[in-house]
Coordinates of C-alpha atoms in Angstrom, one line a residue:
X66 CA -23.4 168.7 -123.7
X67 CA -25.6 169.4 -120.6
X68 CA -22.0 168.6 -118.4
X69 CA -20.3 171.0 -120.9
X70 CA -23.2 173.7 -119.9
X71 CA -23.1 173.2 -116.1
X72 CA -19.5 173.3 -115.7
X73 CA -19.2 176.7 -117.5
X74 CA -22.4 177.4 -115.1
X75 CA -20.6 176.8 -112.1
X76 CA -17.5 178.6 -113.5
X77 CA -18.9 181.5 -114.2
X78 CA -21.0 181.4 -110.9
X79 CA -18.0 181.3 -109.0
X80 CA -16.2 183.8 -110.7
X81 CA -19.2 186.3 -110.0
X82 CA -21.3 188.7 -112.0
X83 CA -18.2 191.5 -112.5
X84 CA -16.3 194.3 -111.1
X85 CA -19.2 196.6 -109.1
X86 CA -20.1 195.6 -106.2
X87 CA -22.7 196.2 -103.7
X88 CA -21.7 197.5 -100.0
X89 CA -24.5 199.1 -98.2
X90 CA -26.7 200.0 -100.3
X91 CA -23.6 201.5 -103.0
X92 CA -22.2 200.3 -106.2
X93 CA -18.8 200.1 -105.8
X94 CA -15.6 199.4 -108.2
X95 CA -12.5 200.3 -106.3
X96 CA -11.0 202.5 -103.7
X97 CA -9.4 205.5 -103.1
X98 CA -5.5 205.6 -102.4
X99 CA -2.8 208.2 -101.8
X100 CA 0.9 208.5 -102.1
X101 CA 3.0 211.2 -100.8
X102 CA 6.3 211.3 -103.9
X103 CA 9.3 212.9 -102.8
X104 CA 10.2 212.9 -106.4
X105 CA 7.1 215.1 -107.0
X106 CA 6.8 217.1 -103.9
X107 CA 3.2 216.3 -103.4
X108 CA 1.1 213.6 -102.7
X109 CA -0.8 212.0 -105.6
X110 CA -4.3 210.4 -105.6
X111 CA -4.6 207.4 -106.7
X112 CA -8.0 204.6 -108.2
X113 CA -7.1 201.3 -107.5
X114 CA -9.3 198.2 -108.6
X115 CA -8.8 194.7 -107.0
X116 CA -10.8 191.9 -108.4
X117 CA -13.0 190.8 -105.6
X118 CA -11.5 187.0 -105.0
X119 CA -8.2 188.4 -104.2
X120 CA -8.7 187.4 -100.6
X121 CA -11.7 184.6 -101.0
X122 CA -12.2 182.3 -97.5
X123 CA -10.8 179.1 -97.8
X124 CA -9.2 179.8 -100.9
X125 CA -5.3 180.5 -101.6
X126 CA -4.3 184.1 -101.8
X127 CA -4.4 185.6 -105.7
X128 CA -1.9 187.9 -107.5
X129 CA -2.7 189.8 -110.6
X130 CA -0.9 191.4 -113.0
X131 CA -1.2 195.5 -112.8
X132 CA -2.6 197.8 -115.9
X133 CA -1.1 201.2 -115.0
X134 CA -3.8 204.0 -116.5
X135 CA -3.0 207.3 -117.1
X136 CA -5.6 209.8 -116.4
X137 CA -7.2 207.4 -114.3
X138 CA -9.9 209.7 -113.4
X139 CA -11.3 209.3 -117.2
X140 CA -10.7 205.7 -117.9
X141 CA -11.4 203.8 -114.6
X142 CA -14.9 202.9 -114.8
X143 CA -14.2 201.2 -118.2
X144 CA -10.9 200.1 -118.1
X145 CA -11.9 197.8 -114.9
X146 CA -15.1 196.8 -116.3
X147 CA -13.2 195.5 -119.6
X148 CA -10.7 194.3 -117.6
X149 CA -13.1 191.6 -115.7
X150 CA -15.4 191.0 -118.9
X151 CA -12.3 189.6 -120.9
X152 CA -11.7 187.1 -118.0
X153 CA -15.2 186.2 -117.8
X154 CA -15.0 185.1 -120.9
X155 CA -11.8 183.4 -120.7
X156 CA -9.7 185.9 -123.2
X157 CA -7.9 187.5 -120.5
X158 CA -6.5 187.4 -116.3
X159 CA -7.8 189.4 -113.8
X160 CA -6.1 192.5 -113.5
X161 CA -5.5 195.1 -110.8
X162 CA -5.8 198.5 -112.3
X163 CA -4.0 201.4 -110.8
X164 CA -5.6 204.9 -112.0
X165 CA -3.2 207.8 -112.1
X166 CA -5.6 210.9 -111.9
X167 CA -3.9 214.4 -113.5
X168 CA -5.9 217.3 -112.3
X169 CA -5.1 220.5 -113.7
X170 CA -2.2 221.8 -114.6
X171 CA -0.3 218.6 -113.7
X172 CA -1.9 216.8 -116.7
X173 CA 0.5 218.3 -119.2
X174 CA 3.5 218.6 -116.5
X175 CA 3.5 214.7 -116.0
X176 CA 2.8 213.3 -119.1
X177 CA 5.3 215.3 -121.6
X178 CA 8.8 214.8 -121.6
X179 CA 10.0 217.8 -122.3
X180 CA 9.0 222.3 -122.3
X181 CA 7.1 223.4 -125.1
X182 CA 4.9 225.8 -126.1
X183 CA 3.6 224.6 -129.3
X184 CA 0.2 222.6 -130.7
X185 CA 0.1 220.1 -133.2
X186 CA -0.7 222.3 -135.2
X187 CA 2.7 224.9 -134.7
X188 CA 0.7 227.7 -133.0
X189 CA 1.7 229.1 -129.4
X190 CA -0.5 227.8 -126.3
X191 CA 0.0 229.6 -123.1
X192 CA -1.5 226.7 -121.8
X193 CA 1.5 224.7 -122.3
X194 CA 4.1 226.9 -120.3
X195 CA 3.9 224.1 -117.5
X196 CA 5.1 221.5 -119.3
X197 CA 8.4 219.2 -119.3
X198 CA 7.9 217.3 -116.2
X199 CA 7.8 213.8 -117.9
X200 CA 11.2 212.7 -116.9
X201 CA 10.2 213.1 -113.4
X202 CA 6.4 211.8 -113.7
X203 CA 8.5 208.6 -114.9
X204 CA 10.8 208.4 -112.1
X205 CA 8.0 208.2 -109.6
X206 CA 6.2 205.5 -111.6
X207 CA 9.9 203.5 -111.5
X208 CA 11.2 204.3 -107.5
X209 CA 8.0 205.6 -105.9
X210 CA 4.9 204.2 -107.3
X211 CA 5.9 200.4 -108.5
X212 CA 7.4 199.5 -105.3
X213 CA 4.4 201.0 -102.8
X214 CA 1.6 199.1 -105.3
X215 CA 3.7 195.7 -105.0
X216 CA 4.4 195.9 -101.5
X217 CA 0.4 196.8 -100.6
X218 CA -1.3 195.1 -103.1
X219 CA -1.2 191.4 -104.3
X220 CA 0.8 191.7 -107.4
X221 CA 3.0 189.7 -110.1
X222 CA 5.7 190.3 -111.9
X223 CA 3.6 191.9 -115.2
X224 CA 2.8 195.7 -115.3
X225 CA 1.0 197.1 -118.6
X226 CA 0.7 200.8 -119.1
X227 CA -2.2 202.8 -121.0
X228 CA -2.4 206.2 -122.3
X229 CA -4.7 208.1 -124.0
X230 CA -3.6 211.3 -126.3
X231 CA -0.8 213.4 -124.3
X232 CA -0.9 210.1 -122.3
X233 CA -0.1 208.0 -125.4
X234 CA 2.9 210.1 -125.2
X235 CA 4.0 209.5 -122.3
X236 CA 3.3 205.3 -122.8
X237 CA 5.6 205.8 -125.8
X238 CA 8.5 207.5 -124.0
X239 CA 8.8 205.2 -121.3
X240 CA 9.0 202.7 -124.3
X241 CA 11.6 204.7 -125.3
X242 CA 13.3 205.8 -121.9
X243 CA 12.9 202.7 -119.7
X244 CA 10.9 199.7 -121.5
X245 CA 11.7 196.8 -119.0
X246 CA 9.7 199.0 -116.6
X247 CA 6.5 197.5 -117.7
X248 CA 5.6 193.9 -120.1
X249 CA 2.9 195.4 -122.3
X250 CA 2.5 199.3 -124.1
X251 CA -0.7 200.7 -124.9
X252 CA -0.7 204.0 -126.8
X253 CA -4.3 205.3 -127.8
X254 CA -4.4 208.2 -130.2
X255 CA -0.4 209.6 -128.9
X256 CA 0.3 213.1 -129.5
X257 CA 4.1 212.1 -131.3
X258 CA 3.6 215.5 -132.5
X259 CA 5.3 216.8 -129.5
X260 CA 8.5 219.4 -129.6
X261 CA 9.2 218.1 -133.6
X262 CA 7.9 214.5 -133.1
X263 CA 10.8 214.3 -130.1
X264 CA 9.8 210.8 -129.0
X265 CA 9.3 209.2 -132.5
X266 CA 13.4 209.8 -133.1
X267 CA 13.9 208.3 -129.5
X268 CA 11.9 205.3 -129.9
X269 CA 13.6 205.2 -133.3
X270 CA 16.9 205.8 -131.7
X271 CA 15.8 202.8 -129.3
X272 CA 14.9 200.4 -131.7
X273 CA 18.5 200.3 -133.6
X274 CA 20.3 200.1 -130.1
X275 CA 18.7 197.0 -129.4
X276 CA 16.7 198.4 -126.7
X277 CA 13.2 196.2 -126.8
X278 CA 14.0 192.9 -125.1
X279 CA 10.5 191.2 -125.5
X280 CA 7.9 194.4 -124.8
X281 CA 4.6 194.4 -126.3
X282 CA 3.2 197.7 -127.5
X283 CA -0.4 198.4 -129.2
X284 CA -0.7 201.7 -131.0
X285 CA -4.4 202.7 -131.9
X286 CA -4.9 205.8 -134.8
X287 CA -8.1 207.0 -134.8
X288 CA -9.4 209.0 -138.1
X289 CA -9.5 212.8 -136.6
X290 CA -8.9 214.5 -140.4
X291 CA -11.6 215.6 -142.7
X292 CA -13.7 212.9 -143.7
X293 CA -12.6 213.1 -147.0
X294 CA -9.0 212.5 -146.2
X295 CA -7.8 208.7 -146.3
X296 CA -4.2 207.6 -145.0
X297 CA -2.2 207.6 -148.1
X298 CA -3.6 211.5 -148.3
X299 CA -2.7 212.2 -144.8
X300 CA 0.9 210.7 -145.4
X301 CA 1.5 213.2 -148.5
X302 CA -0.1 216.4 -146.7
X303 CA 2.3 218.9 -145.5
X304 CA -0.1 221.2 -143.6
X305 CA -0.3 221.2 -139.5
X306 CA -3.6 219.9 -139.1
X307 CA -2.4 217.0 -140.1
X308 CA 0.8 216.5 -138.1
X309 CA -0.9 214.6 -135.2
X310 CA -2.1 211.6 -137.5
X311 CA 1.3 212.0 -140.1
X312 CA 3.6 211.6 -136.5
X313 CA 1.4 208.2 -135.6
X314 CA 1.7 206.9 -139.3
X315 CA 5.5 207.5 -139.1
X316 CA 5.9 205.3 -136.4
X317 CA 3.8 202.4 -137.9
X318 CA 6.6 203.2 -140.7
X319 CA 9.3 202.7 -138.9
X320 CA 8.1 200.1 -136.7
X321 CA 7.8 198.0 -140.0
X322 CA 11.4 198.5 -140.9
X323 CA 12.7 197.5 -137.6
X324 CA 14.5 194.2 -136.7
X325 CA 12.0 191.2 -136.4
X326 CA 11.4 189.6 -133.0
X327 CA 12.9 192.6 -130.9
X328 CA 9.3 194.4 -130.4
X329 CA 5.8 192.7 -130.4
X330 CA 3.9 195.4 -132.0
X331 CA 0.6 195.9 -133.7
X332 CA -1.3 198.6 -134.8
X333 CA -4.5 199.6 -135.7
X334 CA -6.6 202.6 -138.1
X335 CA -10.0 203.2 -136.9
X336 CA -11.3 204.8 -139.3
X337 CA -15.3 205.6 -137.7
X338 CA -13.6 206.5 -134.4
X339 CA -12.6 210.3 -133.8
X340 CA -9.6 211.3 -131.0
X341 CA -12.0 210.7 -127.7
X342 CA -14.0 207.9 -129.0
X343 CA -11.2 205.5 -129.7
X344 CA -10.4 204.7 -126.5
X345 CA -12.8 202.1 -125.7
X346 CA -12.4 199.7 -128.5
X347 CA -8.5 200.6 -128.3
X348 CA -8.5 199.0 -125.0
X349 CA -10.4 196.0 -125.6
X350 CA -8.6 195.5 -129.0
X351 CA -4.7 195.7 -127.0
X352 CA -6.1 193.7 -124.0
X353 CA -7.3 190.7 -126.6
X354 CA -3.4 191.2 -128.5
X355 CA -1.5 191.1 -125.3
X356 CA -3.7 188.2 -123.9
X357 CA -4.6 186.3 -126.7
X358 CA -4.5 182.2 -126.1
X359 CA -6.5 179.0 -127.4
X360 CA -9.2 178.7 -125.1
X361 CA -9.3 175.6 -122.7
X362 CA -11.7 173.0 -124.3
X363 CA -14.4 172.1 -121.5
X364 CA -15.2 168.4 -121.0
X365 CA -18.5 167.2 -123.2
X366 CA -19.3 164.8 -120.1
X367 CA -17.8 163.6 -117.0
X368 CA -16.1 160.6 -119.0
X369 CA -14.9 162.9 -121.8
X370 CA -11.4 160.8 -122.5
X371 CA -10.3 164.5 -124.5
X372 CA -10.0 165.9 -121.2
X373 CA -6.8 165.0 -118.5
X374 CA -4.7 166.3 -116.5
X375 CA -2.1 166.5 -118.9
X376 CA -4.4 168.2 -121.6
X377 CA -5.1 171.7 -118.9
X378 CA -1.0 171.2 -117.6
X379 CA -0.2 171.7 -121.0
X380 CA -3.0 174.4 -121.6
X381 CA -2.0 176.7 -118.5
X382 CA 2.1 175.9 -119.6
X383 CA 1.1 177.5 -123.2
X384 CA -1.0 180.3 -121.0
X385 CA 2.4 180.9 -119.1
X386 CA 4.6 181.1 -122.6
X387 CA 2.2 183.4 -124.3
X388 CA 1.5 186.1 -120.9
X389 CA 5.1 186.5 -120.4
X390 CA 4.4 184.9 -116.6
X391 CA 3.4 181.4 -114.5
X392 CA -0.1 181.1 -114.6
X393 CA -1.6 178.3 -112.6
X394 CA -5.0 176.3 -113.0
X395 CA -7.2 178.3 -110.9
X396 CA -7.7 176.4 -107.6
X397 CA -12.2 177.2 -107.3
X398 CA -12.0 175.7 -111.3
X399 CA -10.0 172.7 -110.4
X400 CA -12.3 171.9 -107.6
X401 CA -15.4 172.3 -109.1
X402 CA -14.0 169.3 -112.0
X403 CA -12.6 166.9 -108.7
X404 CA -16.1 167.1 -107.0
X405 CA -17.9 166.7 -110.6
X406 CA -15.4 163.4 -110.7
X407 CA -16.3 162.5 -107.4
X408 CA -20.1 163.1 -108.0
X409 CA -19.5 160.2 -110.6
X410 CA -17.4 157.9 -108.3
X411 CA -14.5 158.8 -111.0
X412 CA -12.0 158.3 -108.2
X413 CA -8.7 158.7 -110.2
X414 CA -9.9 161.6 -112.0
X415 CA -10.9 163.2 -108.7
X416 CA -8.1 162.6 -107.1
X417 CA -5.1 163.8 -109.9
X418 CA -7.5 167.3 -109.8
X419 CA -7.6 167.8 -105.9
X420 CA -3.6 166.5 -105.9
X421 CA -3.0 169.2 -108.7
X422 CA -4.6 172.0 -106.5
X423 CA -2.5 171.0 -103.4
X424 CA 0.9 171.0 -105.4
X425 CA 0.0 174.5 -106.8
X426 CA -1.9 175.7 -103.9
X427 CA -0.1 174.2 -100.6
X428 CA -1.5 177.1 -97.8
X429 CA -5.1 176.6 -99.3
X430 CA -7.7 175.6 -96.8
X431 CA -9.9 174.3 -99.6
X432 CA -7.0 172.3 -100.9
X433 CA -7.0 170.1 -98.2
X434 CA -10.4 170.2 -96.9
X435 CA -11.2 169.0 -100.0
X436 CA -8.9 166.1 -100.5
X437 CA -10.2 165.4 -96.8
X438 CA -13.6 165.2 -98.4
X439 CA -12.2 162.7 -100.8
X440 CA -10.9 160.6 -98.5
X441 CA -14.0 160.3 -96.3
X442 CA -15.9 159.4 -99.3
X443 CA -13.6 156.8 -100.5
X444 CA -14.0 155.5 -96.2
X445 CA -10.4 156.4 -95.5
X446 CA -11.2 158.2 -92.3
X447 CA -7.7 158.2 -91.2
X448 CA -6.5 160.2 -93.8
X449 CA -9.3 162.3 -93.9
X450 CA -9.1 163.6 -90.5
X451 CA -5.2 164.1 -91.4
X452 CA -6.1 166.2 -94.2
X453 CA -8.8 168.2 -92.2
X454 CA -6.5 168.9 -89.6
X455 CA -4.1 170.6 -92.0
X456 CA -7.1 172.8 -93.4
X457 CA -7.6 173.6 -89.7
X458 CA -3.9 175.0 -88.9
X459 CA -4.6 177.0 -92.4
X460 CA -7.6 178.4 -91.2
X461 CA -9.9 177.8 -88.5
X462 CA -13.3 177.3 -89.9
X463 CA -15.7 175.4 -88.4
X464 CA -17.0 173.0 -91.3
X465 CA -13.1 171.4 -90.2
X466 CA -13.9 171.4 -86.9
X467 CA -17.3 169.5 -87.8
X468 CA -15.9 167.6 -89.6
X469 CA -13.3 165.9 -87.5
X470 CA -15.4 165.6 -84.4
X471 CA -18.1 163.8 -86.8
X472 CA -15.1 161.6 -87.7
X473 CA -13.3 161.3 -84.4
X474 CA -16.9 160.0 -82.8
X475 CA -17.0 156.8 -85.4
X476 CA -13.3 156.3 -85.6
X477 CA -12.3 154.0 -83.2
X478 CA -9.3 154.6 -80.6
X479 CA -5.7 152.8 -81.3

């Protein structure tokens, strides 16, 4: 047990307290970027959140799949900070999270696909008169904003996309329009309402076409009626203020009755949450469906026979299958079990860990520098200065250099 304790101890250690952190005297949880669209005619703003070991000394580079979050400006601080609690405790990957911001009046331009003038309710809104720039808002996200993020940022092959409200809208039409643009759809509370529930027909339309090859979507329904209105009321009611909740319904309806295995979909009613409120537990609820996975049972003791190679191969391989991408052992984890093995003299054990992290991790300083360590432990000075010496033309740190003229000075001359 006390093994079990400290490994999850040093895990968590290395993998560090969460997202904020402190620069000169500042909390911080991202940065500021910018892109100038030529599809938009303007440059757009942008909050971008890279988990801090992206670019950690000694270690191989990291990638991360990207949550793309509409009306970033909202959403960031909680989104990110969700993002990095669900891989703390091992239910999810690190994510980098790309905030859209929508000041006024682009808000309602971007995230609507088409002109309208008309509330969920039918009455006129002046406010809408901007509206229709969807189509548009989407091709930046395919031709613009996808390519600059994965050429400047660290990225795999897994995008997720998360709207809120007119945002859950636009989440639904891309489903609709374009879904191989992005793995996993999150649609909080989406205002299917819109111009005579337009996107509900075209994801319906999509759906019989054969359309979803493998997506994921999550669609969260808050309770915004009167309290004393349950589902199966809302469903029969013909009035406009309940058009909003009858459109989200609808869906789930139709979703139901499409053909098994061509959409991963779940829903969920949250019946104590109102329109705004959902959002947080929407988020963490979708993250934990996308992500979901049998946790990785941590060794009891150093001589736990339960745990092998083979047994966390198998684990990440599963990991791979249910993400939808490759997902390695993490390299720091790996090495923190080899030097626990090595701690114990459990020299096979040590070395099938530190081999793993080379085969997986071959431009890794640590890789080598700590299968160097190995070897000079085991007295094999020769093939730890070899293995130093490859850290070294990874990275020129001097613990290598140490380390080699500590082992040149005893090794005698050929």
């Amino acid at each position: 047990m006390l093994w079990k304790v400290m490994t999850m101890g040093l895990v968590l250690l290395h993998l560090g307290a969460g997202p904020a952190r402190a620069q000169r005297n500042k909390i911080t949880i991202g940065h500021i970027d910018s892109l100038s669209s030529k599809v938009l005619q303007e440059r757009r703003g942008l909050w971008i959140y890279v988990p801090p070991a992206a670019a950690e000394p000694g270690y191989a580079p990291k990638h991360y799949p990207v949550l793309y979050l509409l009306d970033g400006d909202l959403n960031f601080a909680y989104v990110t900070a969700l993002t990095q609690q669900l891989h703390l405790s091992g239910q999810g990957p690190e994510m980098i999270v790309v905030g859209i911001p929508h000041p006024y009046p682009t808000r309602t331009r971007d995230l609507t696909p088409t002109h309208s003038t008309r509330r969920w309710d039918g009455t006129e809104d002046r406010a809408l008169n901007g509206s229709g720039g969807g189509e548009k808002f989407l091709e930046f996200l395919e031709t613009e904003l996808q390519p600059y993020i994965d050429a400047n940022y660290p990225t795999v092959a897994y995008r997720l996309l998360v709207g809120h409200s007119l945002g859950g809208l636009a989440v639904l039409n891309t489903l609709a329009t374009k879904p191989k643009l992005f793995n996993a759809y999150l649609a909080i509370e989406p205002s299917l309402w819109w111009d005579n529930t337009l996107v509900l027909r075209k994801l319906d339309a999509a759906g019989q076409q054969g359309r979803f090859t493998g997506q994921k979507l999550f669609l969260a329904v808050a309770h915004t009626e009167r309290p004393d209105l349950d589902t199966a009321q809302v469903r029969r009611d013909t009035t406009g203020s309940t058009r909003h909740t009858r459109a989200n319904l609808a869906l789930v309806d139709r979703l139901r009755r499409q053909k098994p295995g061509s959409l991963a979909w779940q829903w969920k009613y949250y019946p104590r949450e109102n329109h705004f409120s959902v959002a947080v537990p929407a988020e963490y609820d979708a993250l934990h469906a996308f992500f979901r996975h049998q946790e990785l049972a941590l060794p009891t003791s150093p001589t736990d026979p339960r745990f092998t190679l083979a047994v966390v191969q198998r684990h990440y391989a599963q990991v791979s299958q249910q993400y939808g991408y490759a997902v390695l052992p993490p390299e720091e984890t790996m090495n923190m079990y080899a030097w626990g093995y090595m701690q114990h003299k459990l020299w096979e054990k040590a070395y099938q860990f530190l081999q793993l992290n080379l085969t997986n991790y071959p431009q890794s300083y640590n890789a080598h520098a700590s299968m160097a360590a190995y070897y000079e432990q085991r007295g094999d000075k020769a093939q730890a200065l070899r293995y130093y010496a490859a850290a070294l033309r990874i990275q020129d740190l001097p613990e290598a250099r140490q380390k080699i003229a500590e082992l040149q000075t005893t090794t005698p001359k050929r």
